[in-house]
Amino acid sequence: MNKHNTDLLRQQIYEIAANETGVREMGGDNKGPEISEYLAYVGLGDGYEWCAAFASWCYGQAGRSMPRNAWSPALFPKARCYTKEQLLKGDVRQADLFAIYSSQLKRIHHVGLVKAIDGPMLISVEGNSHDRVESRRRPLTTIYAIANWID
């Protein structure tokens, strides 16, 4: 895939995610019509944490078969993650996935999509953030890993 097509795909995935902004849980924890759709995409029913399902669903809506997993750590295999050098060089792009690590769980516990890097901040669109799909600004110092599922 050439750079132009890659950039268009990244924009498409991001726009799919951004268009879901405002979707909220309804009828209980990790439930709601759209949340059910995200979870069904990865083979799960209602009631599961859905940030990774949401990210996977966004890629699927753009015609990508991978990633497709509800388990956040599975979206960050070493071969897909940026190295420290790549991060410092500014290689991160729109629609890459970022991970938040939980020291309590001792694993990645949250994932979202990158909109942009703005100085020391990552701007995101993410599912299951405050029980909804929302855009956030996160300090880069809180980001555990960033994965590229496109190139």
Coordinates of C-alpha atoms in Angstrom, one line a residue:
M1 CA 0.0 0.0 0.0
N2 CA 1.5 3.4 -0.9
K3 CA 1.8 6.3 1.5
H4 CA -1.2 8.1 0.1
N5 CA -3.5 5.0 0.5
T6 CA -2.1 4.4 3.9
D7 CA -2.8 8.0 5.0
L8 CA -6.4 7.7 3.6
L9 CA -6.9 4.4 5.5
R10 CA -5.6 6.0 8.7
Q11 CA -8.0 8.9 8.3
Q12 CA -10.9 6.6 7.5
I13 CA -10.3 4.5 10.7
Y14 CA -9.9 7.7 12.8
E15 CA -13.1 9.1 11.4
I16 CA -15.0 5.9 12.1
A17 CA -13.9 6.1 15.7
A18 CA -14.6 9.9 16.0
N19 CA -18.1 9.4 14.6
E20 CA -18.9 7.2 17.5
T21 CA -18.0 10.0 20.0
G22 CA -20.8 10.4 22.5
V23 CA -21.9 6.7 22.4
R24 CA -22.7 5.9 26.1
E25 CA -23.4 2.8 28.1
M26 CA -27.1 2.2 28.6
G27 CA -28.9 -0.3 30.8
G28 CA -25.9 -1.2 33.0
D29 CA -22.2 -1.6 33.1
N30 CA -20.6 -2.3 29.7
K31 CA -24.1 -2.5 28.0
G32 CA -25.9 -0.6 25.3
P33 CA -26.9 -1.1 21.7
E34 CA -23.6 0.2 20.2
I35 CA -21.5 -1.4 22.9
S36 CA -23.2 -4.8 22.1
E37 CA -22.2 -4.3 18.5
Y38 CA -18.5 -3.6 19.4
L39 CA -18.4 -6.6 21.7
A40 CA -20.2 -8.9 19.1
Y41 CA -17.5 -8.0 16.6
V42 CA -14.9 -9.7 18.8
G43 CA -17.2 -12.6 19.7
L44 CA -18.5 -11.5 23.1
G45 CA -21.8 -10.7 24.6
D46 CA -22.8 -7.7 26.9
G47 CA -21.0 -6.9 30.1
Y48 CA -17.4 -7.1 29.1
E49 CA -14.9 -4.2 29.1
W50 CA -15.1 -2.9 25.6
C51 CA -12.2 -0.5 24.8
A52 CA -10.3 -3.1 22.8
A53 CA -13.5 -4.3 21.1
F54 CA -14.2 -0.7 20.1
A55 CA -10.7 -0.2 18.6
S56 CA -11.0 -3.5 16.8
W57 CA -14.5 -2.7 15.5
C58 CA -13.2 0.6 14.1
Y59 CA -10.5 -1.2 12.1
G60 CA -13.1 -3.7 11.0
Q61 CA -15.4 -1.0 9.7
A62 CA -12.6 0.2 7.5
G63 CA -12.2 -3.3 6.0
R64 CA -9.2 -4.4 8.1
S65 CA -9.4 -8.0 9.5
M66 CA -6.8 -7.2 12.3
P67 CA -6.7 -6.4 15.1
R68 CA -9.8 -8.3 16.3
N69 CA -9.5 -9.0 20.0
A70 CA -11.2 -7.9 23.2
W71 CA -8.1 -8.4 25.3
S72 CA -6.2 -5.1 25.4
P73 CA -2.7 -6.7 25.9
A74 CA -3.3 -8.7 22.6
L75 CA -3.3 -5.4 20.6
F76 CA 0.3 -4.7 21.5
P77 CA 2.5 -7.5 20.3
K78 CA 6.2 -6.5 20.2
A79 CA 6.4 -6.7 16.4
R80 CA 3.7 -4.1 16.1
C81 CA 4.9 -1.7 18.8
Y82 CA 7.0 1.4 18.1
T83 CA 10.5 1.4 19.5
K84 CA 11.7 4.2 21.8
E85 CA 13.7 5.6 18.9
Q86 CA 10.7 5.6 16.6
L87 CA 8.6 7.3 19.2
L88 CA 11.3 10.0 19.7
K89 CA 11.5 10.5 16.0
G90 CA 7.8 11.2 15.8
D91 CA 6.8 8.1 13.8
V92 CA 3.4 7.8 15.6
R93 CA 0.4 8.6 13.3
Q94 CA -3.3 8.9 13.3
A95 CA -5.2 5.6 14.0
D96 CA -2.2 4.0 15.7
L97 CA -3.3 2.3 19.0
F98 CA -2.0 3.4 22.4
A99 CA -1.9 1.4 25.7
I100 CA -2.4 2.4 29.3
Y101 CA -0.7 0.1 31.8
S102 CA -2.2 -0.8 35.2
S103 CA 0.3 -1.4 38.0
Q104 CA -2.4 -3.0 40.0
L105 CA -3.3 -5.6 37.3
K106 CA 0.4 -5.7 36.1
R107 CA -0.8 -5.5 32.4
I108 CA -2.1 -3.2 29.8
H109 CA -5.7 -2.5 30.8
H110 CA -6.9 0.2 28.3
V111 CA -6.5 1.0 24.6
G112 CA -7.5 3.8 22.4
L113 CA -6.9 5.3 19.0
V114 CA -4.4 8.1 18.4
K115 CA -5.8 11.3 16.8
A116 CA -2.5 13.2 17.0
I117 CA 0.5 13.9 19.2
D118 CA 0.5 17.6 20.4
G119 CA 3.7 18.4 22.1
P120 CA 3.7 16.4 25.4
M121 CA 0.1 15.3 24.9
L122 CA -1.6 12.5 23.0
I123 CA -5.0 13.3 21.6
S124 CA -7.3 10.2 21.4
V125 CA -10.6 8.8 20.6
E126 CA -11.3 5.8 22.9
G127 CA -14.1 3.6 24.0
N128 CA -15.1 2.7 27.5
S129 CA -13.6 5.9 28.8
H130 CA -15.9 7.3 31.5
D131 CA -18.5 4.7 30.2
R132 CA -18.6 6.2 26.7
V133 CA -16.7 6.9 23.5
E134 CA -14.8 10.2 24.0
S135 CA -11.8 12.2 22.9
R136 CA -9.2 12.8 25.5
R137 CA -5.8 14.6 26.0
R138 CA -3.4 12.3 27.8
P139 CA 0.1 13.1 28.8
L140 CA 2.6 11.0 26.8
T141 CA 4.2 10.1 30.1
T142 CA 1.1 8.0 30.9
I143 CA 1.2 6.0 27.6
Y144 CA 2.8 2.6 28.0
A145 CA 3.0 1.5 24.3
I146 CA 1.9 2.5 20.8
A147 CA 1.2 0.0 18.1
N148 CA 1.0 0.3 14.4
W149 CA -1.5 -2.1 12.8
I150 CA -1.5 -0.5 9.4
D151 CA 2.1 -0.5 8.0

